[in-house]
PDB file of C-alpha atoms in Angstrom:
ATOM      1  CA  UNK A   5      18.364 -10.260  10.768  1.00  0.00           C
ATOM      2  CA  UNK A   6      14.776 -10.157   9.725  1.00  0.00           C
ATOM      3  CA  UNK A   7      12.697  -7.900   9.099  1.00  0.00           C
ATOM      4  CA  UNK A   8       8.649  -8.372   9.329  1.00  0.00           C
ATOM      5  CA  UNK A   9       5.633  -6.838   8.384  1.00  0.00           C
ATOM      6  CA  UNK A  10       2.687  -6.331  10.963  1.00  0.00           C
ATOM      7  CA  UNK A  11       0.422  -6.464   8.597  1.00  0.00           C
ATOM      8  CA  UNK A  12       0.066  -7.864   4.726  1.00  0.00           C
ATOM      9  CA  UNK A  13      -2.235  -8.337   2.185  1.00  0.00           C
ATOM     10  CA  UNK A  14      -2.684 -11.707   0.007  1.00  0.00           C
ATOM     11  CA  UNK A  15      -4.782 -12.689  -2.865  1.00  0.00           C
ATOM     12  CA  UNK A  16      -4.788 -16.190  -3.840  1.00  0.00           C
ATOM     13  CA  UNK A  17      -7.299 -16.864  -6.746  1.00  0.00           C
ATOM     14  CA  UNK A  18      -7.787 -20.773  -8.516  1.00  0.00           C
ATOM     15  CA  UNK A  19      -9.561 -21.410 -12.258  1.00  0.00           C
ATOM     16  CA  UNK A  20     -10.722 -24.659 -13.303  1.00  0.00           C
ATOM     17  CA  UNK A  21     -11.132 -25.510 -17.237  1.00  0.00           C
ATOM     18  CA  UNK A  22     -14.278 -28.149 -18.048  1.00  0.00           C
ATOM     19  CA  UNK A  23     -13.487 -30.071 -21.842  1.00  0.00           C
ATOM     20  CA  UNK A  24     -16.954 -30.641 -23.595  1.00  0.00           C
ATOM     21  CA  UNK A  25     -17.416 -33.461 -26.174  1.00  0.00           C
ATOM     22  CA  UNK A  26     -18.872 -31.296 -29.103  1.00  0.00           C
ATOM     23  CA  UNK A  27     -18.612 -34.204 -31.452  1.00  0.00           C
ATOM     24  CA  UNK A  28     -21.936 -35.150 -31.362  1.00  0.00           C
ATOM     25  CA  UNK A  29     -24.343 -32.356 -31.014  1.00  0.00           C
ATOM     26  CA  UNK A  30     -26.300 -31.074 -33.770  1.00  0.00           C
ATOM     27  CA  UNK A  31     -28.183 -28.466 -32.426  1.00  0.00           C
ATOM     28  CA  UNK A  32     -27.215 -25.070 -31.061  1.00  0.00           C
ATOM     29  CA  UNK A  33     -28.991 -22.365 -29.674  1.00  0.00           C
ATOM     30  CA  UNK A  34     -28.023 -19.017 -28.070  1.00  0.00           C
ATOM     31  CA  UNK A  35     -28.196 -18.049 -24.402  1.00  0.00           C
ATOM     32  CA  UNK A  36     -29.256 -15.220 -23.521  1.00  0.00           C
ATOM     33  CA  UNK A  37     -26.839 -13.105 -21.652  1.00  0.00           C
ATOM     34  CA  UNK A  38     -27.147 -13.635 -17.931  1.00  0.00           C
ATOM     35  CA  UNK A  39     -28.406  -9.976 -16.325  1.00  0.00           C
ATOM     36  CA  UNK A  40     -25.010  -8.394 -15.042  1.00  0.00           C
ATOM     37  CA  UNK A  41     -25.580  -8.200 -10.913  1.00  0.00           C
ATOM     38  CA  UNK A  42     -26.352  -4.740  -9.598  1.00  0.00           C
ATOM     39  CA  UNK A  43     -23.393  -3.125  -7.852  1.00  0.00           C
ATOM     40  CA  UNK A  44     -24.380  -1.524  -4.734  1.00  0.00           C
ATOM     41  CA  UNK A  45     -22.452   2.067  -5.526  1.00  0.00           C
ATOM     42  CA  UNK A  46     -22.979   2.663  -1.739  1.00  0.00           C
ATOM     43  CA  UNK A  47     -19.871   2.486  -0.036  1.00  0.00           C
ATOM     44  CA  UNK A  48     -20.079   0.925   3.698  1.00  0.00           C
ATOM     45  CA  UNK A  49     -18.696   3.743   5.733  1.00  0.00           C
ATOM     46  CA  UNK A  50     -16.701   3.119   8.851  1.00  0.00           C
ATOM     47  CA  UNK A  51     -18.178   4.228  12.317  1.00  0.00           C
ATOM     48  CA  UNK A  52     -16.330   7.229  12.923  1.00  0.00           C
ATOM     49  CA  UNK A  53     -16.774   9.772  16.618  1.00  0.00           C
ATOM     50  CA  UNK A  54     -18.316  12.802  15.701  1.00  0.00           C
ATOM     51  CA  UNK A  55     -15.012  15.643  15.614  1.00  0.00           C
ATOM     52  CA  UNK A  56     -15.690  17.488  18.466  1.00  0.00           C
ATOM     53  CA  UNK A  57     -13.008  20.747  19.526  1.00  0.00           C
ATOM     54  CA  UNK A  58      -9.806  20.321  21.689  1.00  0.00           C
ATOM     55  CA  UNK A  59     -10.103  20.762  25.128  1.00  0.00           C
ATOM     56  CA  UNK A  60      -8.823  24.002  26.645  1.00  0.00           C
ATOM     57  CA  UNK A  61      -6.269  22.651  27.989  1.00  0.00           C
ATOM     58  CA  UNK A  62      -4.528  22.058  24.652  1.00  0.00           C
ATOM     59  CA  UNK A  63      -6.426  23.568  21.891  1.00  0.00           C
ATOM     60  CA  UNK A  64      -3.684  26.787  22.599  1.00  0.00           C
ATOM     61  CA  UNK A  65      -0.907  24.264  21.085  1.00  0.00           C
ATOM     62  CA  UNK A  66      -1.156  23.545  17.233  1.00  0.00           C
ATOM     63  CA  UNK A  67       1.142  20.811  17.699  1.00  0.00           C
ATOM     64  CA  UNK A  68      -0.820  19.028  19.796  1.00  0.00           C
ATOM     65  CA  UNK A  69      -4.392  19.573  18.629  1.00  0.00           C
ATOM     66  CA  UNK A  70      -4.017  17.015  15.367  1.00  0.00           C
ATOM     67  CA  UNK A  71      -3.460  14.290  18.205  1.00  0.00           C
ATOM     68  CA  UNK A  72      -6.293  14.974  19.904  1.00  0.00           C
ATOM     69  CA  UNK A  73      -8.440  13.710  16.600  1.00  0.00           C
ATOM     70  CA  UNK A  74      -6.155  10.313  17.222  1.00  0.00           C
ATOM     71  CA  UNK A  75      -7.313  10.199  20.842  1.00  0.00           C
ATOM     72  CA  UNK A  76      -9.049   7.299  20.001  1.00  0.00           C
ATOM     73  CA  UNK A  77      -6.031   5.790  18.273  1.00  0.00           C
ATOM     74  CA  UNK A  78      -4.304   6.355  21.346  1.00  0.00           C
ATOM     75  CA  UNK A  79      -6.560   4.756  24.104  1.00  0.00           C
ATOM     76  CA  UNK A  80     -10.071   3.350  22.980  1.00  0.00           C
ATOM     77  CA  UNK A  81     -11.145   3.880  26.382  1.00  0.00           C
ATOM     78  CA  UNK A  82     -10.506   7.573  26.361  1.00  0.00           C
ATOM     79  CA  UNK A  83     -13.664   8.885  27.092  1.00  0.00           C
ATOM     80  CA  UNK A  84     -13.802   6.914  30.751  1.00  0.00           C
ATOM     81  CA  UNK A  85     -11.292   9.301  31.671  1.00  0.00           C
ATOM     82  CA  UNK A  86      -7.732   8.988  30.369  1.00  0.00           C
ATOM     83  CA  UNK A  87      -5.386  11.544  31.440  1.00  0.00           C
ATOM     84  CA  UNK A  88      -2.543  12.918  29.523  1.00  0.00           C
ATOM     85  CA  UNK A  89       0.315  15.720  29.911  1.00  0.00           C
ATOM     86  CA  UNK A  90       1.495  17.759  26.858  1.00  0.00           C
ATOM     87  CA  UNK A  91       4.284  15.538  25.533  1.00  0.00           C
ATOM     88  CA  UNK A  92       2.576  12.451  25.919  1.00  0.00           C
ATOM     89  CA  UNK A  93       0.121  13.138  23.140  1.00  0.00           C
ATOM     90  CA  UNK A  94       2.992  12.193  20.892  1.00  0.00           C
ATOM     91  CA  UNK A  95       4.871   9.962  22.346  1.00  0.00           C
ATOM     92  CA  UNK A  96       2.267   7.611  23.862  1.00  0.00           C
ATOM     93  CA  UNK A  97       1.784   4.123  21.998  1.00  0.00           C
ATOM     94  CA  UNK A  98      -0.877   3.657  20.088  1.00  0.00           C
ATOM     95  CA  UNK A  99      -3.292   1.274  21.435  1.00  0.00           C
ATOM     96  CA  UNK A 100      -3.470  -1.597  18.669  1.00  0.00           C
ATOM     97  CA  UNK A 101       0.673  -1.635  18.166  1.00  0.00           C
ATOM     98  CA  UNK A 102       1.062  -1.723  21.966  1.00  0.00           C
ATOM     99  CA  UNK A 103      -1.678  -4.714  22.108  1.00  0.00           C
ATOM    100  CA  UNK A 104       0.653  -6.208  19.324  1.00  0.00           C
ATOM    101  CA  UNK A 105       3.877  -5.383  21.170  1.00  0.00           C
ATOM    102  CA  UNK A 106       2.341  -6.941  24.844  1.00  0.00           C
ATOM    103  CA  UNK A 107       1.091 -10.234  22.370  1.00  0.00           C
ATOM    104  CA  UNK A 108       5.018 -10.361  21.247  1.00  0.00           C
ATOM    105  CA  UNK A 109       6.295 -10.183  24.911  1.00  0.00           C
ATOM    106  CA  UNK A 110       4.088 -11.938  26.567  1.00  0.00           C
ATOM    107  CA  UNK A 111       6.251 -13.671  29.779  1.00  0.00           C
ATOM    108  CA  UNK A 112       5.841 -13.830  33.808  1.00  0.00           C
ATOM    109  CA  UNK A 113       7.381 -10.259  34.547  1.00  0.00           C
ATOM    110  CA  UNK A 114       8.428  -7.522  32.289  1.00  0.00           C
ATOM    111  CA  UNK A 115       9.385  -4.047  33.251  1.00  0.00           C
ATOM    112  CA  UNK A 116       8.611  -1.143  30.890  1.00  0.00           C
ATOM    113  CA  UNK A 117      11.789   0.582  31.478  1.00  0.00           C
ATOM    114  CA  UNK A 118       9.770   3.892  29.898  1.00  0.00           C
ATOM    115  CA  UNK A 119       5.941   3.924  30.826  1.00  0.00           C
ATOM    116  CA  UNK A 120       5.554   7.108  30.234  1.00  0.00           C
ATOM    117  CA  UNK A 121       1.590   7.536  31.195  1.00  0.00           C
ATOM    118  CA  UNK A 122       1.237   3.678  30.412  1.00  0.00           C
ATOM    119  CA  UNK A 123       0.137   3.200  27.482  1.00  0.00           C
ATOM    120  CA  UNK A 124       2.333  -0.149  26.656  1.00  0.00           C
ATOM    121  CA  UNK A 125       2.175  -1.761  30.441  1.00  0.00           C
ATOM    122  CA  UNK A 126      -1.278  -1.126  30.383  1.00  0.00           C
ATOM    123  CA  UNK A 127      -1.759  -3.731  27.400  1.00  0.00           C
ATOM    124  CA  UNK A 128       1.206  -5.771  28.877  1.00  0.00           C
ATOM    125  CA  UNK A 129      -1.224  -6.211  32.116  1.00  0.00           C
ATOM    126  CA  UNK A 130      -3.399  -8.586  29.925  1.00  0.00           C
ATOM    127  CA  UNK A 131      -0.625 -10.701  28.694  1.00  0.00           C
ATOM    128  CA  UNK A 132       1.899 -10.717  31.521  1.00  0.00           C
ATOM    129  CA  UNK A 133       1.665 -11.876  34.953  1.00  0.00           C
ATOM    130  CA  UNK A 134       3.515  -9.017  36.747  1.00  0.00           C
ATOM    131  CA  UNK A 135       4.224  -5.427  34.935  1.00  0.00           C
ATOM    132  CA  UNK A 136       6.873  -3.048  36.706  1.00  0.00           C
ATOM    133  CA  UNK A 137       6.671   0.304  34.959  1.00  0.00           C
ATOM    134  CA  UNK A 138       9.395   2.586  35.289  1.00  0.00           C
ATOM    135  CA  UNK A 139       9.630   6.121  35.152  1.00  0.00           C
ATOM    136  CA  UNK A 140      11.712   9.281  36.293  1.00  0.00           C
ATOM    137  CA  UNK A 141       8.812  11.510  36.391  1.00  0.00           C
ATOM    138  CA  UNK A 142       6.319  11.257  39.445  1.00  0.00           C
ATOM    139  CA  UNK A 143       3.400  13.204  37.497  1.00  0.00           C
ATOM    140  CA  UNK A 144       3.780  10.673  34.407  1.00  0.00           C
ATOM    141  CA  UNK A 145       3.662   8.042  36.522  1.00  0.00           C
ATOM    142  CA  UNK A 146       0.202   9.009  38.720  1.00  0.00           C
ATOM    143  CA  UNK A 147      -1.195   9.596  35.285  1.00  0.00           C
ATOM    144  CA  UNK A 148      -0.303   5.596  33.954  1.00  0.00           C
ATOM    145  CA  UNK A 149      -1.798   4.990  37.236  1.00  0.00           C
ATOM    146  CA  UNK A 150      -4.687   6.286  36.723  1.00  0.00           C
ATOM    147  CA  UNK A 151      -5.212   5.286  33.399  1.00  0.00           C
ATOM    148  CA  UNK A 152      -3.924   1.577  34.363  1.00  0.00           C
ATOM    149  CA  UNK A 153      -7.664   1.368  36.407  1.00  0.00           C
ATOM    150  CA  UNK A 154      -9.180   3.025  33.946  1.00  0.00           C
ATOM    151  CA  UNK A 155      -8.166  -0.011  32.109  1.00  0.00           C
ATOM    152  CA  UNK A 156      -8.920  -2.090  35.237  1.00  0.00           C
ATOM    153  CA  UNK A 157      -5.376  -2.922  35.086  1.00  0.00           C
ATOM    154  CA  UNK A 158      -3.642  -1.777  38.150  1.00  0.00           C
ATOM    155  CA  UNK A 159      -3.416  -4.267  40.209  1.00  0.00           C
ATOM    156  CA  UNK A 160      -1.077  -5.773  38.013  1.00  0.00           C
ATOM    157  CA  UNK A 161       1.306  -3.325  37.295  1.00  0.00           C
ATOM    158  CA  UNK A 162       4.326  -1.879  40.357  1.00  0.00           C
ATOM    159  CA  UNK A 163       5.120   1.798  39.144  1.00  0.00           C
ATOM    160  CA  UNK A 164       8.305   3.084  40.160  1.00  0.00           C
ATOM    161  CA  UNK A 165       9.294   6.430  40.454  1.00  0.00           C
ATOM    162  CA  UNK A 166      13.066   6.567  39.846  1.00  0.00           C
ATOM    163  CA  UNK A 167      16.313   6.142  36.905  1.00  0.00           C
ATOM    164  CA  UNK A 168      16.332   3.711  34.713  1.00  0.00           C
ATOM    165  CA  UNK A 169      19.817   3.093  34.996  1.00  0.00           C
ATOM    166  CA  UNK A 170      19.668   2.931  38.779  1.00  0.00           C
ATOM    167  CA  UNK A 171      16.425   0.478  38.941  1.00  0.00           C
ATOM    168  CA  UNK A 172      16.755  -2.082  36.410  1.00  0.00           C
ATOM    169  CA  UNK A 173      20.256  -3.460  37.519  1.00  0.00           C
ATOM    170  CA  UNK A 174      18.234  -4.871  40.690  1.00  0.00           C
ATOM    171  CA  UNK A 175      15.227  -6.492  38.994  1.00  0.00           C
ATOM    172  CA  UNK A 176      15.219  -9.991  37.338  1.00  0.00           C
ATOM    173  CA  UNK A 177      12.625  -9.686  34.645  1.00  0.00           C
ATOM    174  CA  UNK A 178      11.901 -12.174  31.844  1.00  0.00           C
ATOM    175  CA  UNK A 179      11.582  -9.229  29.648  1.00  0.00           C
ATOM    176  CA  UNK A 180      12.484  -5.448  28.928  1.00  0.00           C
ATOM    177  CA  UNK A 181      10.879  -3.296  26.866  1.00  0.00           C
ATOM    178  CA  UNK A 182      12.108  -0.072  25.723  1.00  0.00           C
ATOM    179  CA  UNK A 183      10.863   2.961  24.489  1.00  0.00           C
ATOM    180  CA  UNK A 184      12.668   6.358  25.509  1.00  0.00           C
ATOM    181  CA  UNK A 185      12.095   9.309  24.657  1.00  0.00           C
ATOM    182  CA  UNK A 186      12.567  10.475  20.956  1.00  0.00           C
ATOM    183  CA  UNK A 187      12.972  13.877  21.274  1.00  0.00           C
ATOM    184  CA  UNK A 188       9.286  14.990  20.394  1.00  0.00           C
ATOM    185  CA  UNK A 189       7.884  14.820  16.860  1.00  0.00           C
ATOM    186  CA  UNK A 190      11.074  17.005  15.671  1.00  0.00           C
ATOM    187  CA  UNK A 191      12.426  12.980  15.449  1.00  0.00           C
ATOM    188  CA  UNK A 192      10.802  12.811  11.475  1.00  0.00           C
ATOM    189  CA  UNK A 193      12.694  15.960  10.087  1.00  0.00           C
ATOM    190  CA  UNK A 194      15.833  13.838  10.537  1.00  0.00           C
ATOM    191  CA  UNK A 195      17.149  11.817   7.772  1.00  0.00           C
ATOM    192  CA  UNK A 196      18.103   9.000   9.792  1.00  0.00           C
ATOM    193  CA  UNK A 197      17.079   9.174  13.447  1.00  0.00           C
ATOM    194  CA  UNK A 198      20.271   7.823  15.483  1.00  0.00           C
ATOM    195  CA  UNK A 199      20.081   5.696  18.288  1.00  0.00           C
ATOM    196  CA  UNK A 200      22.894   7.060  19.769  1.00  0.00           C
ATOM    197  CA  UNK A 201      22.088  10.531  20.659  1.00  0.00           C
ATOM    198  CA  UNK A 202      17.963  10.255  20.667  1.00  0.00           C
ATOM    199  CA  UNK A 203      16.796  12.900  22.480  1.00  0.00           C
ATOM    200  CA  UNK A 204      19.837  14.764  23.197  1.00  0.00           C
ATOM    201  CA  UNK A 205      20.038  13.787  26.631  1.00  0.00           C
ATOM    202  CA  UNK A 206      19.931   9.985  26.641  1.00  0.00           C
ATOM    203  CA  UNK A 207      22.070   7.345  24.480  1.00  0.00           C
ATOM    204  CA  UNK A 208      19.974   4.781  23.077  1.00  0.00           C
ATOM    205  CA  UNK A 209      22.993   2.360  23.039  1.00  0.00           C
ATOM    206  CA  UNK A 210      23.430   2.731  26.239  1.00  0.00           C
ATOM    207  CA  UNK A 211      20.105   2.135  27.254  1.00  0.00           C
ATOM    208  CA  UNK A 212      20.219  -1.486  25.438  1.00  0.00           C
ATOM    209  CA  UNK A 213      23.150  -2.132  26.848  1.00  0.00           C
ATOM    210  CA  UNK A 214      21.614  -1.514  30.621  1.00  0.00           C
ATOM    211  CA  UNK A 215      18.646  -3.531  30.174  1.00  0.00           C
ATOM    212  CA  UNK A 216      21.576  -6.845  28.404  1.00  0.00           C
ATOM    213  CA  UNK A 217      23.191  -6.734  32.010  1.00  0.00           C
ATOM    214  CA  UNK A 218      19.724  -8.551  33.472  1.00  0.00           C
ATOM    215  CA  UNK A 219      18.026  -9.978  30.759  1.00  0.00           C
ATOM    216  CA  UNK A 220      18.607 -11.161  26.734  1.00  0.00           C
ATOM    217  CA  UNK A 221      14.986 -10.715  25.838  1.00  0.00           C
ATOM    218  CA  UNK A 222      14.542  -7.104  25.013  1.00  0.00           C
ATOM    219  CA  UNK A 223      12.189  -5.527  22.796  1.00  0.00           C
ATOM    220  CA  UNK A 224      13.003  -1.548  21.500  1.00  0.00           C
ATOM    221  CA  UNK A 225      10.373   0.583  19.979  1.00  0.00           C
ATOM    222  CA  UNK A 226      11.986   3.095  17.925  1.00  0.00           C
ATOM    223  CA  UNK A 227      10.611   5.667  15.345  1.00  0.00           C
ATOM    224  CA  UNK A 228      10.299   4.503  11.619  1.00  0.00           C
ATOM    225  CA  UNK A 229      13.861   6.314  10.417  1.00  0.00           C
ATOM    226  CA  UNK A 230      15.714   4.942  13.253  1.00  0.00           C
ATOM    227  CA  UNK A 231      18.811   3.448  11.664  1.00  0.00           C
ATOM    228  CA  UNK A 232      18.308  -0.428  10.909  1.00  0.00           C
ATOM    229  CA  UNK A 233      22.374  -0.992  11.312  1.00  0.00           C
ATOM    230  CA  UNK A 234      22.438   0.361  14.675  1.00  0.00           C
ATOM    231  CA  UNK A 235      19.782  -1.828  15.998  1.00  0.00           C
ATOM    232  CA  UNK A 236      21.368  -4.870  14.025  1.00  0.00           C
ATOM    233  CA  UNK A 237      24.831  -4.106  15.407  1.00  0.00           C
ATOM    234  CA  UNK A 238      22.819  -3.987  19.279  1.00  0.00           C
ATOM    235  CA  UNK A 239      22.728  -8.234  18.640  1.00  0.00           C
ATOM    236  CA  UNK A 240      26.315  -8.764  19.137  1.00  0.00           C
ATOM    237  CA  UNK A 241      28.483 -10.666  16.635  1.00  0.00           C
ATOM    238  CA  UNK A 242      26.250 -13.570  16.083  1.00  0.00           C
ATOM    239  CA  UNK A 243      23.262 -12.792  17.037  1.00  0.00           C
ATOM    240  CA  UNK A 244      20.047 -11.929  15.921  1.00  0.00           C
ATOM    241  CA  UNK A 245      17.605  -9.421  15.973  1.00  0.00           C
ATOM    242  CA  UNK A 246      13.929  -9.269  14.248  1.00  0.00           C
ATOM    243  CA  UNK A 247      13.052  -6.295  12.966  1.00  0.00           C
ATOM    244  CA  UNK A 248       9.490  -5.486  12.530  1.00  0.00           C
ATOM    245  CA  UNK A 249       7.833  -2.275  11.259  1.00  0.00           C
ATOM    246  CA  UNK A 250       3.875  -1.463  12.764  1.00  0.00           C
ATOM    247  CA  UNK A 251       1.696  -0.100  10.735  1.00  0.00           C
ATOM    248  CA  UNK A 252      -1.885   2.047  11.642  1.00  0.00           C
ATOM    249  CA  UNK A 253      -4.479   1.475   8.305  1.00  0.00           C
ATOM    250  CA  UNK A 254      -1.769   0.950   5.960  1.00  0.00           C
ATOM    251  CA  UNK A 255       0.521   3.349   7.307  1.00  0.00           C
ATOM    252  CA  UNK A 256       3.860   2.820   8.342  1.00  0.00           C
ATOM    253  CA  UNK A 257       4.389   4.618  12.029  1.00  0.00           C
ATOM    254  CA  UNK A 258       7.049   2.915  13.681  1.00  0.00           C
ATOM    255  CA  UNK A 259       9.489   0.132  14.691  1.00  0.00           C
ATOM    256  CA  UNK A 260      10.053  -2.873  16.836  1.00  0.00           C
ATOM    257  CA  UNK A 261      13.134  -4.487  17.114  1.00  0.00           C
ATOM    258  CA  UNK A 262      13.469  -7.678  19.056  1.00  0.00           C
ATOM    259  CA  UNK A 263      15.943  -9.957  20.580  1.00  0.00           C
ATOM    260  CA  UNK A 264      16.635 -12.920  22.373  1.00  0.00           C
ATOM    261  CA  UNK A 265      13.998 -15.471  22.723  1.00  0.00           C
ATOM    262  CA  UNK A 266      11.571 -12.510  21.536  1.00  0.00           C
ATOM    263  CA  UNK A 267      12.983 -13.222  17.523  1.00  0.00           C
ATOM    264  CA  UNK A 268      10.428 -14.937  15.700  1.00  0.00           C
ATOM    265  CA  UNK A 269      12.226 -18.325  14.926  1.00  0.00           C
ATOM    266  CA  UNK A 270      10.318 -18.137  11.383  1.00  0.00           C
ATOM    267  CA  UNK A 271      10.760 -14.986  10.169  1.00  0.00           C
TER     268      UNK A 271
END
């Protein structure tokens, strides 16, 4: 088991030491002190949108509304039209983890076994030859369509409307990735979020299980609290399983676990 930082900080410094022959010198004088540089007190600041209100559509629902200032977060491309329905303005990807997550999986076909509106096959478009997005809901899936060309992406991606369980068992893909529902943002008030019952409705376990019948390489995005022995015991006896948290400035949001060929053989 490993686990794995998406991001990290180093600071290597070196110092040198110079010996000077003092043996000989008879005269001395004093330096004067070199002027200290002027520190620019001016901070650069980063390029930030103007806030601008919620939409009508959601500025009614206080739970929503603090994702809205994230839109960005979410999809850069946001303002060329990106679509969204209620719950998926907290459970969509962010943008830079799912670029990191495609980058991780990059193979000939994976199927997103959860699209959701698309915000993860979207990115795995531009690192995967063929993307088949799943999802039981037909709305959720014209809205990942339509944000897939607003991505320019579409093409590339086969959205199915239809069970997991009942679709996957007759693809071959290189790769699944998985990312079911959580159960909305009610997921963080739990201790430990188990991957067992999720949602309520689904077992996570299960799930993984599915997706082992056609293919080894699996990748499982899972909320930060998700318990790490769960996802360790989904490797088998044996195996192996890399477990990596993503981070957003600093800030840890969430978790990958991967196995198969996906496990970084250095980590």
């Amino acid at each position: 088991q490993g686990v794995a930082n998406t991001g990290s900080n180093t600071d290597d410094s070196a110092a040198a030491t110079r010996d000077i022959d003092t043996q000989h010198m008879d005269k001395f004088f004093d330096a004067m002190q070199s002027p200290k540089a002027q520190k620019n007190k001016r901070k650069r600041k980063l390029a930030r949108h103007p806030p601008e209100p919620a939409p009508d559509s959601i500025k009614h629902l206080p739970h929503i509304t603090k994702y809205w200032a994230q839109r960005y977060r979410l999809f850069s491309r946001y303002d060329e039209g990106i679509q969204l329905d209620e719950e998926s303005w907290y459970s969509v990807t962010p943008e830079k983890i799912a670029e990191h997550i495609a980058y991780r999986c990059q193979s000939d076909v994976i199927v997103d076994g959860f699209c959701g509106v698309g915000g993860n096959a979207i990115q795995f478009a531009f690192t995967c030859n063929h993307v088949i997005a799943i999802d039981i809901d037909p709305h959720k899936i014209a809205l990942a369509r339509h944000n897939a060309a607003v991505y320019g992406v579409a093409d590339r991606i086969e959205f199915i409307v239809g069970d997991f369980f009942n679709i996957l068992p007759q693809l071959k893909p290189d790769v699944v990735f998985l990312s079911p529902p959580w159960g909305g943002p009610q997921y963080l008030n739990q201790q430990v979020f188990d991957l067992q019952t999720m949602d309520g409705n689904l077992d996570g376990i299960k799930i993984f299980e599915t997706a082992l019948q056609v293919c080894e390489n699996i990748a499982y995005f899972v909320p930060r609290n998700t318990n790490v022995d769960q996802l360790a015991s989904l490797a088998g006896p044996g195996g192996r399983v890399e477990v990596e948290q993503n981070l957003i400035n600093r800030k840890f949001k969430t978790l990958t676990a991967y196995y198969g060929e996906l496990v970084d053989e250095d980590v």
